[in-house]
Coordinates of C-alpha atoms (C1' of nucleotides) in Angstrom, one line a residue:
Chain J
M1 CA 118.4 73.7 72.3
I2 CA 116.9 76.5 73.1
R3 CA 119.7 78.7 74.3
V4 CA 117.7 81.1 77.1
L5 CA 118.7 83.8 79.1
L6 CA 117.1 84.5 82.4
A7 CA 117.2 87.8 84.6
D8 CA 115.4 88.6 87.5
D9 CA 116.1 90.2 91.1
E10 CA 115.3 88.3 92.9
A11 CA 116.9 85.5 93.8
M12 CA 115.1 83.0 94.6
I13 CA 112.3 82.6 92.0
R14 CA 115.3 83.2 89.8
S15 CA 117.0 80.3 90.9
A16 CA 113.8 78.4 90.8
L17 CA 112.9 79.1 87.6
A18 CA 116.3 78.5 86.6
A19 CA 116.7 75.0 88.3
L20 CA 112.4 73.9 86.4
L21 CA 113.9 74.9 82.9
R22 CA 117.0 72.9 83.2
L23 CA 115.1 69.7 83.4
E24 CA 113.5 70.4 80.1
D25 CA 115.4 69.0 77.3
D26 CA 115.0 71.0 74.6
I27 CA 116.1 74.5 76.6
E28 CA 119.8 75.6 77.7
I29 CA 120.0 78.9 80.2
V30 CA 123.0 80.2 79.6
A31 CA 123.2 83.2 82.0
E32 CA 120.9 84.3 85.2
C33 CA 121.5 87.5 86.1
A34 CA 120.3 89.2 88.4
D35 CA 119.2 93.2 87.2
G36 CA 118.5 94.8 83.3
E37 CA 122.3 96.4 83.3
E38 CA 123.8 93.4 83.5
A39 CA 121.4 91.3 81.2
V40 CA 121.8 93.7 78.6
A41 CA 125.9 92.8 78.5
E42 CA 125.2 89.2 78.6
A43 CA 122.8 89.3 76.2
I44 CA 125.1 91.1 73.8
R45 CA 127.8 88.9 74.4
L46 CA 125.9 85.7 74.5
Q47 CA 123.8 86.3 72.0
P48 CA 120.7 83.7 73.8
D49 CA 117.5 83.0 71.9
V50 CA 115.3 84.3 74.1
C51 CA 115.8 87.0 77.3
L52 CA 113.1 85.7 79.6
L53 CA 113.1 89.3 82.0
D54 CA 111.5 90.3 84.9
L55 CA 109.9 93.9 84.4
E56 CA 110.6 95.1 87.8
M57 CA 114.4 95.6 88.4
P58 CA 116.5 98.0 89.8
G59 CA 117.3 100.3 87.0
L60 CA 116.9 98.7 84.1
D61 CA 113.6 97.1 83.8
G62 CA 112.4 94.8 81.7
V63 CA 111.0 96.4 78.8
E64 CA 113.8 98.6 79.1
V65 CA 116.2 95.8 78.8
A66 CA 113.9 94.4 75.5
A67 CA 113.9 97.9 74.3
R68 CA 117.9 98.2 73.8
L69 CA 118.8 94.4 73.5
R70 CA 115.6 94.8 69.9
R71 CA 118.1 97.8 68.6
A72 CA 121.4 95.5 69.0
L73 CA 120.3 92.0 68.6
P74 CA 118.1 89.0 66.7
T75 CA 116.9 87.6 70.5
R76 CA 113.7 87.3 71.1
C77 CA 112.3 89.1 74.7
V78 CA 109.3 87.5 76.7
V79 CA 108.3 89.8 79.8
V80 CA 107.3 88.3 83.5
T81 CA 105.7 90.9 85.6
R82 CA 104.2 90.8 89.4
H83 CA 101.3 93.6 88.4
A84 CA 100.0 92.8 85.0
R85 CA 98.2 96.2 83.7
P86 CA 97.2 96.9 80.2
G87 CA 99.1 100.1 80.1
V88 CA 102.1 98.4 80.9
L89 CA 101.1 95.9 78.0
R90 CA 101.6 98.1 75.6
R91 CA 105.0 99.8 76.6
A92 CA 105.5 95.5 76.5
L93 CA 104.7 95.4 73.3
A94 CA 105.6 99.1 71.7
S95 CA 109.2 98.2 72.9
G96 CA 109.3 94.7 70.8
V97 CA 108.1 92.2 73.5
A98 CA 107.9 89.0 71.7
G99 CA 105.6 87.7 75.3
F100 CA 103.7 88.2 78.3
L101 CA 103.1 86.5 80.9
P102 CA 102.3 88.1 84.6
K103 CA 103.0 85.8 88.2
S104 CA 100.0 84.4 88.2
R105 CA 99.8 82.2 85.9
D106 CA 101.8 78.6 86.7
A107 CA 105.0 78.0 86.5
E108 CA 105.3 75.4 84.0
E109 CA 103.8 77.2 81.6
V110 CA 106.6 79.5 81.1
A111 CA 108.5 75.8 79.5
E112 CA 106.2 76.8 77.2
V113 CA 105.9 80.1 76.7
I114 CA 109.8 80.4 75.6
R115 CA 109.2 77.4 73.5
R116 CA 106.4 79.7 71.0
V117 CA 108.3 83.0 70.8
A118 CA 111.6 80.5 70.1
A119 CA 109.7 79.2 67.1
G120 CA 109.0 83.0 66.3
G121 CA 105.6 83.4 67.7
R122 CA 103.8 85.8 70.2
Y123 CA 102.6 84.9 73.1
V124 CA 100.5 87.2 75.4
D125 CA 98.6 86.4 78.7
P126 CA 94.8 85.4 77.6
E127 CA 93.5 87.9 81.1
V128 CA 95.9 90.5 80.7
A129 CA 95.1 90.8 76.9
A130 CA 91.1 91.1 77.6
D131 CA 91.8 93.5 80.3
A132 CA 93.8 96.0 77.8
L133 CA 91.6 96.0 75.3
S134 CA 88.6 97.1 77.7
D135 CA 90.3 99.3 79.4
E136 CA 90.8 102.8 77.6
R137 CA 94.2 104.7 76.9
C138 CA 95.8 106.6 79.7
P139 CA 94.3 110.0 80.1
L140 CA 97.4 111.8 81.1
T141 CA 99.6 114.3 79.2
G142 CA 103.2 114.1 78.6
R143 CA 103.9 117.0 81.3
E144 CA 101.5 116.0 83.5
L145 CA 103.4 112.2 84.1
D146 CA 106.6 113.9 84.2
V147 CA 105.4 115.2 87.4
L148 CA 103.2 112.3 88.7
R149 CA 107.1 110.2 88.1
A150 CA 109.4 113.3 89.8
G151 CA 106.6 113.2 92.5
R152 CA 106.8 109.4 93.3
R153 CA 108.3 109.4 96.3
G154 CA 106.5 111.8 98.2
E155 CA 108.3 114.9 97.2
T156 CA 107.6 118.4 97.6
T157 CA 105.8 120.3 95.1
A158 CA 108.9 122.4 95.3
Q159 CA 111.4 119.7 94.3
I160 CA 109.4 118.4 91.6
A161 CA 109.6 121.7 90.0
R162 CA 113.5 122.3 90.9
A163 CA 113.7 118.4 89.0
L164 CA 111.9 119.9 86.1
S165 CA 112.5 123.4 85.4
L166 CA 109.6 125.0 86.3
A167 CA 107.5 127.4 88.4
P168 CA 105.8 125.4 91.0
G169 CA 103.0 127.9 90.3
T170 CA 103.2 125.1 86.7
V171 CA 103.7 121.7 88.5
R172 CA 100.6 122.8 90.9
N173 CA 98.4 123.1 87.3
H174 CA 99.2 120.0 86.1
V175 CA 98.6 118.2 89.4
S176 CA 95.1 119.9 89.2
A177 CA 94.4 119.2 86.1
V178 CA 95.5 115.3 87.1
L179 CA 93.1 115.2 90.3
G180 CA 90.3 116.2 87.8
K181 CA 91.0 113.9 85.5
L182 CA 91.0 111.5 87.7
G183 CA 89.0 112.5 90.5
L184 CA 91.0 112.0 93.5
E185 CA 91.8 114.5 96.2
S186 CA 96.1 114.7 96.5
R187 CA 99.1 114.0 94.4
Q188 CA 100.0 111.1 96.2
Q189 CA 96.5 109.2 95.8
A190 CA 97.4 110.1 91.5
V191 CA 100.7 108.8 91.8
I192 CA 99.8 106.0 93.2
L193 CA 97.4 104.9 91.6
A194 CA 99.1 106.1 88.1
E195 CA 101.2 103.2 89.4
E196 CA 99.0 100.4 89.6
R197 CA 98.1 101.4 86.4
G198 CA 101.9 101.5 84.5
W199 CA 101.0 104.7 83.5
I200 CA 104.5 105.5 85.5
Chain O
M1 CA 109.3 62.5 105.1
I2 CA 108.9 66.1 106.1
R3 CA 105.2 67.3 104.9
V4 CA 105.2 70.5 103.8
L5 CA 102.2 73.7 103.5
L6 CA 103.2 75.9 100.9
A7 CA 101.4 78.9 100.8
D8 CA 102.3 82.5 98.3
D9 CA 100.0 84.6 96.3
E10 CA 102.0 84.6 93.1
A11 CA 101.5 81.7 91.9
M12 CA 104.6 81.5 89.5
I13 CA 107.0 81.3 92.2
R14 CA 104.5 78.7 94.8
S15 CA 104.4 76.5 91.9
A16 CA 107.9 76.8 90.9
L17 CA 109.5 76.2 94.1
A18 CA 106.7 73.2 95.4
A19 CA 108.0 71.5 91.5
L20 CA 111.6 72.2 93.5
L21 CA 110.8 70.7 96.5
R22 CA 108.8 67.6 95.4
L23 CA 111.9 66.3 93.9
E24 CA 113.4 66.3 97.2
D25 CA 113.1 62.3 98.6
D26 CA 112.6 63.5 101.8
I27 CA 109.8 66.1 101.7
E28 CA 105.8 65.8 100.5
I29 CA 104.5 69.2 99.0
V30 CA 100.6 68.6 101.1
A31 CA 98.8 71.4 99.8
E32 CA 99.4 74.8 97.9
C33 CA 97.3 78.1 99.0
A34 CA 96.8 81.2 97.6
D35 CA 95.8 83.0 100.7
G36 CA 96.0 83.0 104.4
E37 CA 92.8 82.1 105.4
E38 CA 93.0 78.9 102.4
A39 CA 96.3 78.3 104.5
V40 CA 94.8 78.0 108.1
A41 CA 91.8 76.3 106.4
E42 CA 93.8 73.4 105.1
A43 CA 97.1 73.9 108.0
I44 CA 94.4 72.1 110.3
R45 CA 92.3 70.3 108.3
L46 CA 96.2 68.3 107.4
Q47 CA 98.0 69.3 110.3
P48 CA 101.3 69.6 107.6
D49 CA 104.9 69.0 109.3
V50 CA 106.2 72.5 108.3
C51 CA 104.1 75.4 107.2
L52 CA 106.8 77.1 104.6
L53 CA 104.5 81.1 103.7
D54 CA 105.0 84.0 102.6
L55 CA 104.8 87.2 103.8
E56 CA 103.3 89.3 101.3
M57 CA 99.4 88.1 100.7
P58 CA 96.5 89.1 101.0
G59 CA 94.1 89.0 103.6
L60 CA 96.1 87.1 106.4
D61 CA 99.5 88.4 105.9
G62 CA 102.2 85.1 106.8
V63 CA 103.2 86.4 110.1
E64 CA 99.2 86.2 111.0
V65 CA 98.7 83.4 109.5
A66 CA 101.8 81.8 111.8
A67 CA 100.2 83.0 115.4
R68 CA 97.0 81.6 114.5
L69 CA 99.1 77.8 113.5
R70 CA 101.1 78.7 117.1
R71 CA 97.8 78.8 119.0
A72 CA 96.1 75.8 116.8
L73 CA 98.8 73.3 116.2
P74 CA 102.9 72.2 116.9
T75 CA 103.2 73.1 113.0
R76 CA 106.3 74.7 112.2
C77 CA 105.9 77.9 110.4
V78 CA 109.2 79.2 108.2
V79 CA 108.4 83.1 106.6
V80 CA 109.8 83.6 103.0
T81 CA 109.9 87.6 102.2
R82 CA 110.6 89.6 99.8
H83 CA 111.0 93.1 101.8
A84 CA 113.8 91.2 104.0
R85 CA 113.6 94.6 107.2
P86 CA 114.3 93.7 110.8
G87 CA 110.7 95.8 111.8
V88 CA 109.7 92.4 109.8
L89 CA 112.0 89.7 111.7
R90 CA 111.5 91.0 115.0
R91 CA 107.1 91.0 114.0
A92 CA 107.5 87.1 112.8
L93 CA 109.8 85.3 115.5
A94 CA 107.3 86.9 118.4
S95 CA 104.6 85.3 116.1
G96 CA 106.2 82.1 117.2
V97 CA 107.8 81.9 113.4
A98 CA 110.7 79.0 113.2
G99 CA 112.7 80.2 110.4
F100 CA 112.7 83.4 108.0
L101 CA 114.1 83.7 105.0
P102 CA 114.4 86.3 102.4
K103 CA 113.7 86.2 98.5
S104 CA 116.9 87.1 97.6
R105 CA 118.2 83.9 98.7
D106 CA 118.4 81.3 96.3
A107 CA 115.6 78.5 95.7
E108 CA 118.1 75.5 96.8
E109 CA 118.1 76.9 100.0
V110 CA 114.7 76.4 100.8
A111 CA 114.9 72.7 101.0
E112 CA 117.6 72.9 103.3
V113 CA 115.7 75.6 105.6
I114 CA 112.3 73.4 105.8
R115 CA 114.8 70.3 107.3
R116 CA 116.5 71.9 109.5
V117 CA 113.1 73.6 111.0
A118 CA 111.1 70.3 110.5
A119 CA 114.3 68.9 112.8
G120 CA 113.4 71.4 115.4
G121 CA 116.2 73.9 114.5
R122 CA 115.5 77.3 113.9
Y123 CA 116.9 79.9 111.5
V124 CA 116.7 83.1 110.4
D125 CA 118.6 83.9 107.4
P126 CA 122.4 85.3 108.6
E127 CA 121.9 89.0 106.9
V128 CA 118.6 90.1 108.3
A129 CA 119.9 89.2 111.3
A130 CA 123.1 91.1 111.4
D131 CA 120.8 94.0 110.3
A132 CA 118.0 93.8 113.0
L133 CA 120.7 93.6 115.7
S134 CA 122.8 96.7 114.0
D135 CA 119.3 98.7 113.5
E136 CA 117.0 100.1 116.8
R137 CA 114.0 99.8 117.1
C138 CA 111.2 101.7 115.5
P139 CA 111.1 105.3 116.9
L140 CA 107.2 105.8 116.2
T141 CA 104.5 105.7 119.1
G142 CA 101.4 103.5 118.0
R143 CA 98.8 106.5 117.7
E144 CA 101.7 107.7 115.7
L145 CA 101.8 104.3 113.5
D146 CA 97.8 104.0 113.6
V147 CA 97.8 107.5 111.6
L148 CA 100.6 106.3 108.9
R149 CA 98.5 103.2 108.0
A150 CA 95.4 104.6 107.9
G151 CA 97.0 107.5 104.9
R152 CA 98.7 104.7 103.3
R153 CA 97.2 105.1 99.9
G154 CA 97.4 109.0 100.1
E155 CA 94.2 109.6 102.0
T156 CA 93.7 113.4 103.2
T157 CA 94.2 114.2 107.0
A158 CA 90.2 114.9 106.5
Q159 CA 90.1 111.3 105.5
I160 CA 93.0 110.2 108.2
A161 CA 90.7 111.8 111.2
R162 CA 87.4 110.9 110.1
A163 CA 89.0 106.9 110.5
L164 CA 90.8 107.5 113.3
S165 CA 87.8 109.5 115.2
L166 CA 90.2 111.9 116.3
A167 CA 90.2 116.4 115.0
P168 CA 92.1 117.3 112.4
G169 CA 94.6 119.2 114.2
T170 CA 95.5 115.9 116.2
V171 CA 96.6 114.2 113.3
R172 CA 98.5 116.4 112.1
N173 CA 100.3 116.7 115.2
H174 CA 101.5 113.2 114.8
V175 CA 102.0 113.8 111.5
S176 CA 104.5 116.9 112.7
A177 CA 105.9 114.3 115.2
V178 CA 106.3 111.6 112.7
L179 CA 108.5 114.1 110.3
G180 CA 110.4 115.8 113.4
K181 CA 111.6 111.8 114.1
L182 CA 112.4 111.2 110.9
G183 CA 114.1 114.3 109.7
L184 CA 111.3 114.3 106.5
E185 CA 109.5 116.7 104.8
S186 CA 105.9 115.2 103.8
R187 CA 103.5 112.7 105.7
Q188 CA 104.2 110.7 102.2
Q189 CA 107.5 110.2 102.6
A190 CA 107.2 109.0 106.5
V191 CA 104.6 106.9 105.3
I192 CA 107.0 104.9 102.4
L193 CA 110.2 104.8 104.5
A194 CA 108.0 103.6 107.0
E195 CA 106.4 101.0 104.6
E196 CA 109.8 100.1 103.3
R197 CA 111.5 99.6 107.2
G198 CA 108.7 96.9 108.0
W199 CA 107.2 99.4 110.6
I200 CA 103.5 99.3 109.1
Chain M
dA1 C1' 102.1 112.3 147.8
dT2 C1' 103.7 114.5 144.0
dA3 C1' 107.2 115.8 140.7
dG4 C1' 108.3 114.3 136.0
dG5 C1' 108.2 111.9 132.0
dC6 C1' 105.2 110.0 128.3
dC7 C1' 101.7 109.3 125.1
dC8 C1' 97.3 111.5 123.4
dA9 C1' 94.4 115.5 121.8
dT10 C1' 93.7 120.4 120.8
dG11 C1' 93.2 125.6 118.0
dA12 C1' 95.8 129.3 116.2
dC13 C1' 99.5 130.4 112.8
dA14 C1' 102.6 130.1 108.7
dG15 C1' 103.5 128.2 104.8
dA16 C1' 102.9 124.4 101.2
dT17 C1' 99.0 122.4 97.5
dG18 C1' 95.4 122.9 94.5
dT19 C1' 91.7 125.6 92.1
dC20 C1' 91.1 129.7 88.9
dA21 C1' 91.9 132.2 85.0
dC22 C1' 94.4 134.2 81.9
dC23 C1' 98.1 133.7 78.2
dC24 C1' 101.3 132.1 74.3
dG25 C1' 102.3 128.5 70.8
dT26 C1' 100.6 124.7 68.0
dG27 C1' 98.3 122.1 64.9
dC28 C1' 93.9 120.8 62.3
dG29 C1' 89.8 121.3 59.8
dA30 C1' 86.5 125.0 57.9
Chain B
dT1 C1' 93.2 132.2 56.0
dC2 C1' 91.2 132.0 60.6
dG3 C1' 89.1 129.9 64.4
dC4 C1' 89.7 126.4 67.8
dA5 C1' 90.9 122.7 70.4
dC6 C1' 94.9 121.3 72.8
dG7 C1' 99.0 120.9 75.6
dG8 C1' 101.9 123.7 78.5
dG9 C1' 103.3 127.9 81.2
dT10 C1' 102.7 131.5 85.2
dG11 C1' 100.8 134.0 89.2
dA12 C1' 96.7 135.5 92.6
dC13 C1' 93.6 133.3 95.8
dA14 C1' 91.4 130.0 99.2
dT15 C1' 91.8 125.7 101.8
dC16 C1' 94.9 122.5 103.5
dT17 C1' 98.7 120.9 105.8
dG18 C1' 102.9 120.8 109.6
dT19 C1' 104.4 123.3 113.4
dC20 C1' 104.4 125.1 117.9
dA21 C1' 102.3 126.2 122.3
dT22 C1' 99.1 123.8 126.1
dG23 C1' 96.8 120.8 128.7
dG24 C1' 94.9 116.4 130.4
dG25 C1' 95.6 111.4 131.7
dC26 C1' 98.6 107.5 133.3
dC27 C1' 102.8 105.1 134.5
dT28 C1' 106.8 105.4 137.1
dA29 C1' 110.4 106.9 140.5
dT30 C1' 111.3 109.6 144.6

DNA sequence: ATAGGCCCATGACAGATGTCACCCGTGCGA
DNA sequence: TCGCACGGGTGACATCTGTCATGGGCCTAT
């Protein structure tokens, strides 16, 4: 029996997946969690064989949960995501995730991936993997990414500067570098692009 | 037997819901569609009793599909959405949608809502309905919303002005009015808020 | 009719944003 | 050791963005 923990902030997909997986003879759902913190706590308490984690969750996201669990448990993690970008996959693999599956795949495949991962294997969606190989690495530096992250919600440069303890001019300079590298015209466009590519 | 058409661009949730609904004795899934255009075409061809439509789909969204079907068929529509904002509910009800359910509800409730709607009833998620009653209408004018829509992806004011055939100054003026009404500091913040509230 | 209320449009002004040239410290190869 | 490429930081400058005062068109109530 493979003991599985399920975490997704959207109740509809969480409960639907749970119901489907319960139909499988060799899989047992031991917990259903609505956010990352809960998933970490329950995983430590219940020691499941596999954790199926949504990437987009409030607070701790799926990759962060996997990173924390790796340091504490032998549990193997599968991350499921709506936007399967190469950058996200890289981040996931670096955090020790054993399986990576976009939500554009059928629910039927989930059970199969869980079995493979429980058996010690790895599974990465072939389509995403191909993308990740063809597309090059993020061209932005750490500080540049910090600036974009701090400006995610349309914050003003002054607010970003305060948040990072920088002079406003420095923030503007980083932004300028980003726009030059990406060929864009405004900080907001850069934020949107970076989010789409999974860089932030 | 209730004949149901299912439309959601995310294969995982679409197939999971389909599998769950197939377990119900009185429900038959007659079509699974991945976008709005396909949903309209299949609904006209198959004449299902109920259409279960995701709101967020590329091309035609769930409410637009419902609006088109209302003019062509006696089918009753249920709209399911990730972000259940009062503005969206209003838009949905105005388009003749018979059921409205956020994805934060359990998948088990979907079958129940389908039955109720097929029987001629209406169903609106109580929590969203309460929000819609308590919260006031969008304070922005049509042109102001146009400007926000045209600036959704971080476009520059010059680009927005060209897109709407306006002088740049006019665009800035609309933006200024929006920021005043909403108490914000940048156009991008306004775009984010308007998206969250379902105004655009 | 007309006065008042809107939504929309516009241009002049001030402040925020992005560009540029420059400096500092670090790590790497010649 | 030196040169130098690179990430990071900074302030002056030009451009873009948001503010404000203003005017026109269209409704509605008086």
